Amino acid sequence: MSKQDNFDQSNWLAVCHAAIIRALMEKGWAVCPGYLEAARYSSLQDDLYRCDREGKFTPAGIGRQDDNTLLPSIRNDRTLWLSKTNPAQAAFLLLMEKLRCDLNRDLFLGLFEYEAHYALYDPGGFYKKHLDSLRGEKNRIVSTVLYLNTEWTEDQGGQLVIYDPQSGQRQAEILPAGGTLVVFLSEDIPHEVIPASRERCSIAGWFRCNASTAERIDPPR
Ligand code: OGA
Ligand code: MN
C-alpha cells in the first residue's frame, strides 16, 4: 500500500467515524455504506467461509456465559468469535479499536473493550426483533454490524430492520451489502433480521463498558 493509499484510507475512516458519531447523537443509529472497500471485506468473507469449512462455527445462543441458551425460534444463525491471532480478523479488530477511541473522545462513552463474531445465516435464516442489551445486563453499549455479502439485491431480502424505540415504527431497512457498517446504541434500538433467499454473512460486534466489581470479574462474553 502506498503512502497516498494510507492517507486516503485513514482520511476516509475519519470521515465515516465523524458521520457515525453525528448520527448516533441525533437518532441513536448510523449506516455507513462503503465503510470497507471490496478488497478488504472480501478477505474477511474468504476467511469466514474458510473457518466455516473447517467446522468452527456453532449455533448462536441468547444470553451470556452460563445462561447462553439456544432459541432457534428467535434466531438461527451460526457464529464464530473473532480472535486477534487470525490476521484478517486482527485487521478488522484494529479498525474497531480506532472507532472505539473516536467514540470515547467525542461521546464520553467509556467504552472499554470490543467483542465480535462472524454470523452466518442459511437461506431463510432470521433474528427476530430484539435489543442487544437489556439495561444493566450485558454492558453492551454500542453495537456494530459489518456486512460481507457480494452483490446483494433488494429482492433477496435479508434486510436489517431498525425500529423507533418510542413509536415502534419501522425507521429503516438496511440491505446487508458488502462493506456497509451499521452502528447503534445497544440498549435503545430494537432491530430485526428478516429472512433472505440466499446465505447471509456479517460481523456483529459490541463495545462494552467494564462492569467488574471486587466480587466478580466481568466475564468476557
Ligand atoms: C445481532 C444482530 C444484525 C444483522 O447479531 O445481534 O442483530 O444484520 N445482527 O446481522
Ligand atoms: Mn442484534
Short mmCIF file of C-alpha atoms and ligand atoms in Angstrom, two decimals:
data_model
loop_
_atom_site.label_atom_id
_atom_site.label_comp_id
_atom_site.label_asym_id
_atom_site.label_seq_id
_atom_site.Cartn_x
_atom_site.Cartn_y
_atom_site.Cartn_z
CA MET A 1 0.00 0.00 0.00
CA SER A 2 1.41 3.43 -0.96
CA LYS A 3 1.65 6.44 1.35
CA GLN A 4 -1.18 8.08 -0.59
CA ASP A 5 -3.44 4.99 -0.19
CA ASN A 6 -2.67 5.01 3.50
CA PHE A 7 -3.63 8.65 3.78
CA ASP A 8 -6.83 8.20 1.71
CA GLN A 9 -7.84 5.28 3.87
CA SER A 10 -7.34 6.94 7.23
CA ASN A 11 -8.99 10.08 5.89
CA TRP A 12 -11.99 8.03 4.76
CA LEU A 13 -12.18 6.36 8.18
CA ALA A 14 -12.10 9.76 9.90
CA VAL A 15 -14.94 10.99 7.65
CA CYS A 16 -17.00 7.85 8.34
CA HIS A 17 -16.41 7.95 12.10
CA ALA A 18 -17.44 11.62 12.28
CA ALA A 19 -20.67 10.86 10.37
CA ILE A 20 -21.37 7.85 12.62
CA ILE A 21 -20.88 9.92 15.78
CA ARG A 22 -23.20 12.66 14.48
CA ALA A 23 -25.94 10.15 13.60
CA LEU A 24 -25.60 8.35 16.96
CA MET A 25 -26.13 11.67 18.75
CA GLU A 26 -29.11 12.62 16.57
CA LYS A 27 -31.04 9.36 16.35
CA GLY A 28 -29.12 6.54 18.06
CA TRP A 29 -28.15 4.69 14.89
CA ALA A 30 -25.96 5.15 11.82
CA VAL A 31 -25.44 3.47 8.45
CA CYS A 32 -22.17 3.82 6.57
CA PRO A 33 -22.18 2.23 3.07
CA GLY A 34 -18.70 1.60 1.65
CA TYR A 35 -17.05 1.72 5.07
CA LEU A 36 -14.78 -1.09 3.85
CA GLU A 37 -13.75 -1.36 0.21
CA ALA A 38 -14.35 -4.60 -1.71
CA ALA A 39 -10.78 -5.95 -1.35
CA ARG A 40 -10.96 -5.66 2.43
CA TYR A 41 -14.40 -7.12 3.05
CA SER A 42 -13.72 -9.95 0.55
CA SER A 43 -10.71 -11.09 2.55
CA LEU A 44 -12.95 -11.23 5.64
CA GLN A 45 -15.58 -13.10 3.62
CA ASP A 46 -12.92 -15.60 2.42
CA ASP A 47 -11.76 -16.08 5.99
CA LEU A 48 -15.34 -16.59 7.21
CA TYR A 49 -16.06 -19.31 4.62
CA ARG A 50 -12.68 -20.96 5.31
CA CYS A 51 -13.49 -21.10 9.04
CA ASP A 52 -16.93 -22.50 8.23
CA ARG A 53 -15.45 -25.26 6.04
CA GLU A 54 -13.18 -26.10 8.97
CA GLY A 55 -16.31 -26.59 11.11
CA LYS A 56 -15.50 -23.77 13.53
CA PHE A 57 -18.98 -22.20 13.67
CA THR A 58 -21.54 -23.11 16.33
CA PRO A 59 -25.30 -22.39 16.55
CA ALA A 60 -25.88 -18.96 18.10
CA GLY A 61 -27.46 -18.64 21.52
CA ILE A 62 -29.13 -15.89 23.53
CA GLY A 63 -27.54 -14.55 26.72
CA ARG A 64 -24.05 -14.75 28.13
CA GLN A 65 -21.86 -17.49 29.52
CA ASP A 66 -23.93 -19.73 31.83
CA ASP A 67 -27.28 -18.52 30.54
CA ASN A 68 -26.42 -18.93 26.89
CA THR A 69 -29.48 -20.80 25.65
CA LEU A 70 -30.24 -21.97 22.13
CA LEU A 71 -33.57 -20.49 20.99
CA PRO A 72 -33.91 -21.30 17.28
CA SER A 73 -37.39 -19.74 17.18
CA ILE A 74 -35.73 -16.34 17.88
CA ARG A 75 -32.50 -16.67 15.90
CA ASN A 76 -30.98 -19.44 13.81
CA ASP A 77 -27.61 -18.17 12.65
CA ARG A 78 -24.24 -19.76 13.36
CA THR A 79 -21.37 -17.76 14.84
CA LEU A 80 -17.63 -17.73 15.48
CA TRP A 81 -15.94 -15.27 17.87
CA LEU A 82 -13.14 -13.26 16.23
CA SER A 83 -9.61 -13.60 17.51
CA LYS A 84 -6.57 -11.33 17.29
CA THR A 85 -4.41 -14.30 16.34
CA ASN A 86 -6.02 -14.51 12.88
CA PRO A 87 -4.54 -11.82 10.55
CA ALA A 88 -7.78 -10.94 8.66
CA GLN A 89 -9.74 -10.78 11.91
CA ALA A 90 -7.00 -8.78 13.64
CA ALA A 91 -7.08 -6.17 10.85
CA PHE A 92 -10.82 -5.67 11.40
CA LEU A 93 -10.43 -5.54 15.20
CA LEU A 94 -7.82 -2.81 14.74
CA LEU A 95 -10.33 -0.69 12.79
CA MET A 96 -12.88 -1.12 15.56
CA GLU A 97 -10.24 -0.08 18.10
CA LYS A 98 -9.92 3.19 16.18
CA LEU A 99 -13.72 3.56 16.22
CA ARG A 100 -13.75 2.85 19.98
CA CYS A 101 -11.25 5.66 20.61
CA ASP A 102 -13.19 8.09 18.39
CA LEU A 103 -16.49 7.27 20.14
CA ASN A 104 -14.90 7.73 23.57
CA ARG A 105 -13.27 11.01 22.54
CA ASP A 106 -16.48 12.60 21.21
CA LEU A 107 -19.26 10.93 23.17
CA PHE A 108 -17.52 10.15 26.50
CA LEU A 109 -18.99 6.67 26.50
CA GLY A 110 -16.22 4.99 28.49
CA LEU A 111 -16.15 2.07 26.07
CA PHE A 112 -13.70 -0.42 27.49
CA GLU A 113 -13.43 -3.24 25.01
CA TYR A 114 -14.88 -4.79 21.89
CA GLU A 115 -16.08 -8.32 21.18
CA ALA A 116 -17.27 -9.52 17.77
CA HIS A 117 -18.32 -12.64 15.94
CA TYR A 118 -18.86 -13.77 12.39
CA ALA A 119 -22.50 -14.65 11.78
CA LEU A 120 -23.72 -16.91 9.02
CA TYR A 121 -27.44 -17.22 8.23
CA ASP A 122 -28.57 -20.02 5.89
CA PRO A 123 -31.23 -19.06 3.32
CA GLY A 124 -34.44 -18.39 5.28
CA GLY A 125 -32.44 -17.54 8.44
CA PHE A 126 -33.64 -14.75 10.73
CA TYR A 127 -33.19 -13.00 14.07
CA LYS A 128 -36.50 -11.73 15.48
CA LYS A 129 -36.93 -8.18 16.81
CA HIS A 130 -34.69 -7.66 19.85
CA LEU A 131 -32.39 -5.33 21.80
CA ASP A 132 -28.70 -6.28 22.05
CA SER A 133 -28.56 -5.31 25.70
CA LEU A 134 -31.13 -5.06 28.44
CA ARG A 135 -30.31 -2.07 30.61
CA GLY A 136 -27.53 -3.02 33.02
CA GLU A 137 -27.40 -6.62 31.89
CA LYS A 138 -24.67 -7.32 29.38
CA ASN A 139 -22.91 -3.93 29.46
CA ARG A 140 -23.08 -3.76 25.71
CA ILE A 141 -23.26 -0.06 24.93
CA VAL A 142 -22.73 0.31 21.18
CA SER A 143 -23.43 -2.40 18.57
CA THR A 144 -21.80 -2.71 15.15
CA VAL A 145 -22.70 -4.86 12.15
CA LEU A 146 -20.43 -5.09 9.11
CA TYR A 147 -21.81 -6.93 6.08
CA LEU A 148 -19.65 -9.21 3.94
CA ASN A 149 -22.04 -10.14 1.11
CA THR A 150 -21.14 -9.58 -2.53
CA GLU A 151 -23.78 -8.13 -4.89
CA TRP A 152 -26.81 -8.14 -2.66
CA THR A 153 -30.09 -7.01 -4.24
CA GLU A 154 -33.31 -5.83 -2.63
CA ASP A 155 -35.41 -8.77 -3.87
CA GLN A 156 -33.09 -11.15 -1.97
CA GLY A 157 -34.46 -9.87 1.37
CA GLY A 158 -32.27 -10.20 4.48
CA GLN A 159 -32.67 -6.56 5.48
CA LEU A 160 -31.79 -5.31 8.95
CA VAL A 161 -34.92 -3.50 10.13
CA ILE A 162 -34.40 -0.67 12.63
CA TYR A 163 -37.39 0.33 14.80
CA ASP A 164 -38.10 3.62 16.53
CA PRO A 165 -37.73 2.93 20.28
CA GLN A 166 -40.71 5.18 21.15
CA SER A 167 -43.28 4.59 18.44
CA GLY A 168 -42.20 1.07 17.44
CA GLN A 169 -42.48 2.17 13.77
CA ARG A 170 -40.03 0.87 11.17
CA GLN A 171 -37.37 3.54 10.66
CA ALA A 172 -35.02 1.89 8.18
CA GLU A 173 -34.49 -1.31 6.20
CA ILE A 174 -30.81 -1.80 5.51
CA LEU A 175 -29.51 -4.15 2.81
CA PRO A 176 -26.66 -6.39 4.03
CA ALA A 177 -24.40 -5.25 1.18
CA GLY A 178 -20.67 -5.94 1.49
CA GLY A 179 -18.72 -3.11 3.13
CA THR A 180 -21.72 -1.44 4.81
CA LEU A 181 -21.23 -0.76 8.53
CA VAL A 182 -24.23 -0.18 10.83
CA VAL A 183 -23.70 1.23 14.34
CA PHE A 184 -26.39 1.72 17.01
CA LEU A 185 -26.97 2.12 20.74
CA SER A 186 -27.33 -1.43 22.09
CA GLU A 187 -29.81 -0.67 24.88
CA ASP A 188 -32.08 1.61 22.87
CA ILE A 189 -32.55 0.45 19.30
CA PRO A 190 -34.85 -2.52 18.59
CA HIS A 191 -33.89 -4.30 15.37
CA GLU A 192 -34.59 -7.46 13.42
CA VAL A 193 -33.02 -9.58 10.66
CA ILE A 194 -35.60 -10.66 8.11
CA PRO A 195 -35.21 -13.89 6.09
CA ALA A 196 -33.20 -13.83 2.86
CA SER A 197 -33.32 -16.08 -0.17
CA ARG A 198 -29.54 -16.63 -0.02
CA GLU A 199 -26.82 -17.18 2.57
CA ARG A 200 -26.08 -14.01 4.54
CA CYS A 201 -22.84 -13.22 6.35
CA SER A 202 -21.72 -10.44 8.64
CA ILE A 203 -19.62 -9.48 11.64
CA ALA A 204 -21.71 -8.43 14.64
CA GLY A 205 -19.81 -6.70 17.43
CA TRP A 206 -20.30 -4.81 20.67
CA PHE A 207 -18.40 -2.13 22.51
CA ARG A 208 -18.76 -2.72 26.22
CA CYS A 209 -18.10 -0.84 29.40
CA ASN A 210 -16.33 -2.64 32.24
CA ALA A 211 -18.76 -3.92 34.86
CA SER A 212 -16.27 -5.79 37.05
CA THR A 213 -16.59 -5.42 40.81
CA ALA A 214 -14.42 -6.66 43.68
CA GLU A 215 -16.69 -9.74 43.95
CA ARG A 216 -16.97 -10.55 40.29
CA ILE A 217 -14.70 -10.11 37.30
CA ASP A 218 -16.80 -9.14 34.32
CA PRO A 219 -16.93 -12.19 32.03
CA PRO A 220 -15.63 -11.58 28.51
CA ARG A 221 -18.91 -12.56 26.80
C1 OGA B 1 -27.17 -9.45 16.14
C2 OGA B 1 -27.88 -8.71 15.06
C3 OGA B 1 -27.95 -7.89 12.78
C4 OGA B 1 -27.56 -8.26 11.38
O1 OGA B 1 -26.33 -10.31 15.82
O2 OGA B 1 -27.46 -9.17 17.32
O3 OGA B 1 -28.84 -8.04 15.36
O4 OGA B 1 -27.96 -7.51 10.48
N1 OGA B 1 -27.42 -8.76 13.78
O5 OGA B 1 -26.90 -9.26 11.15
MN MN B 2 -28.83 -7.59 17.45
#
